[in-house]
């Protein structure tokens, strides 16, 4: 909720599913929910990074109930560093907002 112009939504009238959307275009960039006794998030992902995240962390899976090419599910089980989770969420926000992260992506790849 620290990103500019975002809000929470529960379009399914189920408190288990909370979406975080951008006010500008109403698109969701973060889904939160509990499934199989674990908290999970779904985040939009650039297909260039999709497989990197899935191969790096066992807790990153193809998007549950989402387009598997453009969404990842992250199981919040403590195995992924907070910095990487925050980075994935920020990238999802930027993708939905249409922001260009080219330079940031290049720098991030160099760090990895």
Tab-separated table of N, CA and C in Angstrom:
chain	number	residue	atom	x	y	z
A	1	UNK	N	0.825	-1.206	0.000
A	1	UNK	CA	0.000	0.000	0.000
A	1	UNK	C	0.863	1.263	0.000
A	2	UNK	N	2.172	1.111	-0.130
A	2	UNK	CA	3.048	2.278	-0.126
A	2	UNK	C	3.232	2.880	-1.519
A	3	UNK	N	2.714	2.232	-2.547
A	3	UNK	CA	2.815	2.780	-3.897
A	3	UNK	C	1.771	3.885	-4.077
A	4	UNK	N	2.086	4.865	-4.938
A	4	UNK	CA	1.124	5.947	-5.161
A	4	UNK	C	-0.153	5.448	-5.836
A	5	UNK	N	-1.267	6.008	-5.415
A	5	UNK	CA	-2.561	5.805	-6.077
A	5	UNK	C	-2.966	4.340	-6.212
A	6	UNK	N	-2.904	3.596	-5.106
A	6	UNK	CA	-3.363	2.212	-5.103
A	6	UNK	C	-4.468	2.052	-4.058
A	7	UNK	N	-5.240	1.005	-4.214
A	7	UNK	CA	-6.307	0.726	-3.252
A	7	UNK	C	-6.557	-0.774	-3.188
A	8	UNK	N	-7.165	-1.208	-2.083
A	8	UNK	CA	-7.526	-2.610	-1.908
A	8	UNK	C	-8.932	-2.845	-2.437
A	9	UNK	N	-9.142	-4.048	-2.957
A	9	UNK	CA	-10.436	-4.404	-3.518
A	9	UNK	C	-10.722	-5.866	-3.185
A	10	UNK	N	-11.990	-6.190	-2.980
A	10	UNK	CA	-12.420	-7.574	-2.775
A	10	UNK	C	-13.563	-7.865	-3.752
A	11	UNK	N	-13.243	-7.998	-5.038
A	11	UNK	CA	-14.295	-8.152	-6.036
A	11	UNK	C	-15.038	-9.483	-5.965
A	12	UNK	N	-14.489	-10.453	-5.277
A	12	UNK	CA	-15.119	-11.772	-5.204
A	12	UNK	C	-15.995	-11.913	-3.966
A	13	UNK	N	-16.090	-10.845	-3.174
A	13	UNK	CA	-16.878	-10.849	-1.936
A	13	UNK	C	-16.451	-12.008	-1.034
A	14	UNK	N	-15.153	-12.240	-1.023
A	14	UNK	CA	-14.543	-13.294	-0.217
A	14	UNK	C	-13.331	-12.661	0.458
A	15	UNK	N	-13.356	-12.549	1.777
A	15	UNK	CA	-12.277	-11.869	2.492
A	15	UNK	C	-10.937	-12.578	2.352
A	16	UNK	N	-10.929	-13.809	1.850
A	16	UNK	CA	-9.671	-14.519	1.622
A	16	UNK	C	-8.910	-13.923	0.434
A	17	UNK	N	-9.601	-13.311	-0.504
A	17	UNK	CA	-8.988	-12.769	-1.721
A	17	UNK	C	-9.009	-11.251	-1.667
A	18	UNK	N	-7.834	-10.653	-1.506
A	18	UNK	CA	-7.711	-9.198	-1.512
A	18	UNK	C	-6.791	-8.821	-2.667
A	19	UNK	N	-7.253	-7.903	-3.493
A	19	UNK	CA	-6.459	-7.418	-4.613
A	19	UNK	C	-5.996	-6.010	-4.309
A	20	UNK	N	-4.817	-5.679	-4.778
A	20	UNK	CA	-4.339	-4.300	-4.706
A	20	UNK	C	-4.288	-3.807	-6.147
A	21	UNK	N	-5.003	-2.699	-6.391
A	21	UNK	CA	-5.170	-2.179	-7.740
A	21	UNK	C	-4.601	-0.764	-7.847
A	22	UNK	N	-4.315	-0.395	-9.078
A	22	UNK	CA	-3.911	0.976	-9.393
A	22	UNK	C	-5.165	1.787	-9.683
A	23	UNK	N	-5.282	2.949	-9.072
A	23	UNK	CA	-6.457	3.784	-9.293
A	23	UNK	C	-6.547	4.265	-10.733
A	24	UNK	N	-5.409	4.525	-11.346
A	24	UNK	CA	-5.366	5.076	-12.696
A	24	UNK	C	-6.106	4.205	-13.709
A	25	UNK	N	-5.870	2.890	-13.666
A	25	UNK	CA	-6.446	2.010	-14.679
A	25	UNK	C	-7.268	0.852	-14.091
A	26	UNK	N	-7.391	0.803	-12.779
A	26	UNK	CA	-8.162	-0.224	-12.062
A	26	UNK	C	-7.573	-1.629	-12.184
A	27	UNK	N	-6.364	-1.761	-12.728
A	27	UNK	CA	-5.741	-3.074	-12.891
A	27	UNK	C	-5.096	-3.527	-11.584
A	28	UNK	N	-5.242	-4.818	-11.308
A	28	UNK	CA	-4.628	-5.400	-10.113
A	28	UNK	C	-3.180	-5.766	-10.413
A	29	UNK	N	-2.295	-5.476	-9.458
A	29	UNK	CA	-0.900	-5.884	-9.585
A	29	UNK	C	-0.489	-6.844	-8.475
A	30	UNK	N	-1.373	-7.029	-7.487
A	30	UNK	CA	-1.065	-7.903	-6.353
A	30	UNK	C	-2.354	-8.540	-5.856
A	31	UNK	N	-2.339	-9.854	-5.762
A	31	UNK	CA	-3.444	-10.605	-5.172
A	31	UNK	C	-2.904	-11.263	-3.914
A	32	UNK	N	-3.630	-11.204	-2.828
A	32	UNK	CA	-3.218	-11.906	-1.611
A	32	UNK	C	-4.319	-12.882	-1.222
A	33	UNK	N	-3.909	-14.050	-0.744
A	33	UNK	CA	-4.886	-15.052	-0.349
A	33	UNK	C	-4.191	-16.172	0.426
A	34	UNK	N	-4.996	-16.941	1.152
A	34	UNK	CA	-4.484	-18.125	1.829
A	34	UNK	C	-4.947	-19.350	1.051
A	35	UNK	N	-4.022	-20.285	0.848
A	35	UNK	CA	-4.324	-21.506	0.121
A	35	UNK	C	-3.428	-22.612	0.669
A	36	UNK	N	-4.009	-23.757	0.917
A	36	UNK	CA	-3.283	-24.895	1.482
A	36	UNK	C	-2.463	-24.487	2.710
A	37	UNK	N	-3.097	-23.760	3.607
A	37	UNK	CA	-2.518	-23.333	4.884
A	37	UNK	C	-1.306	-22.419	4.754
A	38	UNK	N	-1.161	-21.722	3.626
A	38	UNK	CA	-0.056	-20.769	3.495
A	38	UNK	C	-0.555	-19.496	2.828
A	39	UNK	N	0.037	-18.381	3.245
A	39	UNK	CA	-0.275	-17.106	2.596
A	39	UNK	C	0.468	-17.063	1.273
A	40	UNK	N	-0.207	-16.538	0.260
A	40	UNK	CA	0.369	-16.460	-1.080
A	40	UNK	C	0.035	-15.123	-1.696
A	41	UNK	N	0.857	-14.743	-2.648
A	41	UNK	CA	0.555	-13.566	-3.446
A	41	UNK	C	0.707	-13.938	-4.917
A	42	UNK	N	-0.121	-13.335	-5.736
A	42	UNK	CA	0.037	-13.424	-7.183
A	42	UNK	C	0.509	-12.062	-7.653
A	43	UNK	N	1.536	-12.068	-8.503
A	43	UNK	CA	2.092	-10.819	-9.011
A	43	UNK	C	2.340	-10.939	-10.501
A	44	UNK	N	2.112	-9.843	-11.201
A	44	UNK	CA	2.387	-9.799	-12.633
A	44	UNK	C	3.902	-9.818	-12.814
A	45	UNK	N	4.350	-10.498	-13.883
A	45	UNK	CA	5.784	-10.652	-14.084
A	45	UNK	C	6.103	-10.484	-15.563
A	46	UNK	N	7.200	-9.828	-15.822
A	46	UNK	CA	7.705	-9.738	-17.190
A	46	UNK	C	8.145	-11.140	-17.593
A	47	UNK	N	7.694	-11.652	-18.750
A	47	UNK	CA	8.087	-13.001	-19.155
A	47	UNK	C	9.602	-13.214	-19.196
A	48	UNK	N	10.370	-12.141	-19.353
A	48	UNK	CA	11.828	-12.259	-19.340
A	48	UNK	C	12.311	-12.734	-17.965
A	49	UNK	N	11.627	-12.309	-16.916
A	49	UNK	CA	12.014	-12.658	-15.546
A	49	UNK	C	11.258	-13.849	-14.979
A	50	UNK	N	10.155	-14.217	-15.597
A	50	UNK	CA	9.267	-15.263	-15.068
A	50	UNK	C	10.032	-16.529	-14.682
A	51	UNK	N	10.772	-17.082	-15.611
A	51	UNK	CA	11.468	-18.341	-15.345
A	51	UNK	C	12.632	-18.169	-14.376
A	52	UNK	N	13.253	-16.999	-14.403
A	52	UNK	CA	14.333	-16.741	-13.438
A	52	UNK	C	13.806	-16.904	-12.011
A	53	UNK	N	12.687	-16.246	-11.706
A	53	UNK	CA	12.138	-16.329	-10.347
A	53	UNK	C	11.708	-17.746	-10.022
A	54	UNK	N	11.084	-18.422	-10.973
A	54	UNK	CA	10.607	-19.790	-10.735
A	54	UNK	C	11.762	-20.755	-10.517
A	55	UNK	N	12.872	-20.556	-11.203
A	55	UNK	CA	14.018	-21.447	-11.055
A	55	UNK	C	14.853	-21.115	-9.821
A	56	UNK	N	14.818	-19.861	-9.401
A	56	UNK	CA	15.602	-19.430	-8.243
A	56	UNK	C	14.971	-19.873	-6.927
A	57	UNK	N	13.645	-19.823	-6.847
A	57	UNK	CA	12.955	-20.141	-5.589
A	57	UNK	C	11.867	-21.179	-5.818
A	58	UNK	N	11.898	-22.242	-5.027
A	58	UNK	CA	10.850	-23.260	-5.104
A	58	UNK	C	9.482	-22.690	-4.753
A	59	UNK	N	9.458	-21.629	-3.973
A	59	UNK	CA	8.197	-21.022	-3.539
A	59	UNK	C	7.595	-20.086	-4.582
A	60	UNK	N	8.200	-19.988	-5.754
A	60	UNK	CA	7.628	-19.196	-6.855
A	60	UNK	C	7.115	-20.179	-7.906
A	61	UNK	N	5.818	-20.086	-8.154
A	61	UNK	CA	5.129	-21.022	-9.041
A	61	UNK	C	4.406	-20.254	-10.150
A	62	UNK	N	3.992	-20.950	-11.192
A	62	UNK	CA	3.130	-20.286	-12.182
A	62	UNK	C	1.875	-19.745	-11.494
A	63	UNK	N	1.378	-18.640	-11.964
A	63	UNK	CA	0.252	-17.959	-11.318
A	63	UNK	C	-0.986	-18.824	-11.132
A	64	UNK	N	-1.426	-18.930	-9.899
A	64	UNK	CA	-2.632	-19.682	-9.548
A	64	UNK	C	-3.850	-18.900	-10.024
A	65	UNK	N	-4.674	-19.517	-10.856
A	65	UNK	CA	-5.869	-18.882	-11.431
A	65	UNK	C	-5.528	-17.653	-12.274
A	66	UNK	N	-4.335	-17.612	-12.827
A	66	UNK	CA	-3.887	-16.477	-13.636
A	66	UNK	C	-3.241	-17.007	-14.908
A	67	UNK	N	-2.960	-16.110	-15.831
A	67	UNK	CA	-2.215	-16.449	-17.036
A	67	UNK	C	-0.806	-16.836	-16.613
A	68	UNK	N	-0.420	-18.070	-16.857
A	68	UNK	CA	0.870	-18.599	-16.386
A	68	UNK	C	2.066	-17.924	-17.057
A	69	UNK	N	1.846	-17.281	-18.195
A	69	UNK	CA	2.935	-16.595	-18.884
A	69	UNK	C	3.259	-15.259	-18.226
A	70	UNK	N	2.247	-14.606	-17.643
A	70	UNK	CA	2.429	-13.246	-17.139
A	70	UNK	C	2.254	-13.095	-15.633
A	71	UNK	N	1.971	-14.185	-14.920
A	71	UNK	CA	1.755	-14.097	-13.484
A	71	UNK	C	2.499	-15.199	-12.751
A	72	UNK	N	3.055	-14.857	-11.605
A	72	UNK	CA	3.668	-15.825	-10.698
A	72	UNK	C	2.911	-15.826	-9.386
A	73	UNK	N	2.886	-16.967	-8.747
A	73	UNK	CA	2.403	-17.098	-7.377
A	73	UNK	C	3.623	-17.250	-6.489
A	74	UNK	N	3.637	-16.507	-5.398
A	74	UNK	CA	4.737	-16.576	-4.444
A	74	UNK	C	4.163	-17.072	-3.117
A	75	UNK	N	4.676	-18.197	-2.651
A	75	UNK	CA	4.273	-18.730	-1.354
A	75	UNK	C	5.119	-18.030	-0.298
A	76	UNK	N	4.467	-17.377	0.628
A	76	UNK	CA	5.169	-16.610	1.664
A	76	UNK	C	5.503	-17.534	2.836
A	77	UNK	N	6.533	-18.352	2.617
A	77	UNK	CA	6.924	-19.350	3.611
A	77	UNK	C	8.262	-19.032	4.289
A	78	UNK	N	8.802	-17.842	4.012
A	78	UNK	CA	10.052	-17.435	4.639
A	78	UNK	C	11.296	-17.836	3.872
A	79	UNK	N	11.152	-18.510	2.742
A	79	UNK	CA	12.329	-18.964	2.001
A	79	UNK	C	12.843	-17.935	0.990
A	80	UNK	N	12.067	-16.897	0.747
A	80	UNK	CA	12.476	-15.859	-0.209
A	80	UNK	C	12.803	-14.594	0.582
A	81	UNK	N	13.976	-14.013	0.363
A	81	UNK	CA	14.313	-12.777	1.077
A	81	UNK	C	13.283	-11.673	0.809
A	82	UNK	N	13.000	-10.901	1.857
A	82	UNK	CA	12.035	-9.810	1.736
A	82	UNK	C	12.379	-8.866	0.592
A	83	UNK	N	13.665	-8.619	0.375
A	83	UNK	CA	14.076	-7.696	-0.691
A	83	UNK	C	13.617	-8.193	-2.059
A	84	UNK	N	13.698	-9.504	-2.275
A	84	UNK	CA	13.267	-10.060	-3.560
A	84	UNK	C	11.745	-10.021	-3.698
A	85	UNK	N	11.037	-10.276	-2.620
A	85	UNK	CA	9.573	-10.176	-2.669
A	85	UNK	C	9.172	-8.743	-2.983
A	86	UNK	N	9.801	-7.785	-2.307
A	86	UNK	CA	9.490	-6.371	-2.569
A	86	UNK	C	9.812	-6.000	-4.012
A	87	UNK	N	10.915	-6.522	-4.531
A	87	UNK	CA	11.289	-6.217	-5.913
A	87	UNK	C	10.264	-6.795	-6.886
A	88	UNK	N	9.803	-8.026	-6.646
A	88	UNK	CA	8.804	-8.628	-7.517
A	88	UNK	C	7.496	-7.828	-7.491
A	89	UNK	N	7.096	-7.363	-6.308
A	89	UNK	CA	5.871	-6.570	-6.195
A	89	UNK	C	6.045	-5.233	-6.917
A	90	UNK	N	7.199	-4.592	-6.750
A	90	UNK	CA	7.460	-3.310	-7.419
A	90	UNK	C	7.449	-3.480	-8.937
A	91	UNK	N	8.015	-4.571	-9.417
A	91	UNK	CA	8.004	-4.818	-10.862
A	91	UNK	C	6.585	-5.060	-11.363
A	92	UNK	N	5.778	-5.746	-10.569
A	92	UNK	CA	4.386	-5.974	-10.938
A	92	UNK	C	3.639	-4.643	-11.032
A	93	UNK	N	3.848	-3.796	-10.033
A	93	UNK	CA	3.225	-2.461	-10.037
A	93	UNK	C	3.633	-1.692	-11.293
A	94	UNK	N	4.915	-1.685	-11.590
A	94	UNK	CA	5.400	-0.953	-12.759
A	94	UNK	C	4.825	-1.512	-14.056
A	95	UNK	N	4.719	-2.821	-14.172
A	95	UNK	CA	4.144	-3.419	-15.382
A	95	UNK	C	2.688	-2.982	-15.572
A	96	UNK	N	1.928	-3.002	-14.499
A	96	UNK	CA	0.518	-2.629	-14.584
A	96	UNK	C	0.353	-1.131	-14.846
A	97	UNK	N	1.262	-0.339	-14.294
A	97	UNK	CA	1.203	1.113	-14.511
A	97	UNK	C	1.805	1.523	-15.853
A	98	UNK	N	2.477	0.589	-16.529
A	98	UNK	CA	3.070	0.893	-17.819
A	98	UNK	C	4.380	1.641	-17.726
A	99	UNK	N	5.057	1.526	-16.581
A	99	UNK	CA	6.336	2.219	-16.405
A	99	UNK	C	7.460	1.391	-16.994
A	100	UNK	N	8.446	2.055	-17.550
A	100	UNK	CA	9.601	1.386	-18.135
A	100	UNK	C	10.655	1.183	-17.057
A	101	UNK	N	10.998	-0.062	-16.838
A	101	UNK	CA	11.995	-0.390	-15.822
A	101	UNK	C	13.258	-0.924	-16.474
A	102	UNK	N	13.475	-0.630	-17.745
A	102	UNK	CA	14.603	-1.189	-18.479
A	102	UNK	C	15.928	-1.041	-17.770
A	103	UNK	N	16.261	0.164	-17.354
A	103	UNK	CA	17.545	0.382	-16.683
A	103	UNK	C	17.604	-0.373	-15.363
A	104	UNK	N	16.519	-0.338	-14.619
A	104	UNK	CA	16.480	-1.012	-13.334
A	104	UNK	C	16.620	-2.528	-13.514
A	105	UNK	N	15.964	-3.079	-14.544
A	105	UNK	CA	16.079	-4.510	-14.811
A	105	UNK	C	17.512	-4.882	-15.157
A	106	UNK	N	18.147	-4.054	-15.988
A	106	UNK	CA	19.520	-4.333	-16.377
A	106	UNK	C	20.421	-4.359	-15.144
A	107	UNK	N	20.265	-3.362	-14.277
A	107	UNK	CA	21.066	-3.310	-13.054
A	107	UNK	C	20.777	-4.491	-12.145
A	108	UNK	N	19.520	-4.884	-12.056
A	108	UNK	CA	19.156	-6.007	-11.195
A	108	UNK	C	19.780	-7.299	-11.721
A	109	UNK	N	19.754	-7.500	-13.027
A	109	UNK	CA	20.364	-8.698	-13.596
A	109	UNK	C	21.850	-8.735	-13.338
A	110	UNK	N	22.501	-7.582	-13.417
A	110	UNK	CA	23.937	-7.522	-13.171
A	110	UNK	C	24.246	-7.885	-11.716
A	111	UNK	N	23.360	-7.492	-10.785
A	111	UNK	CA	23.562	-7.804	-9.374
A	111	UNK	C	23.432	-9.305	-9.119
A	112	UNK	N	22.574	-9.967	-9.897
A	112	UNK	CA	22.321	-11.390	-9.677
A	112	UNK	C	23.411	-12.173	-10.337
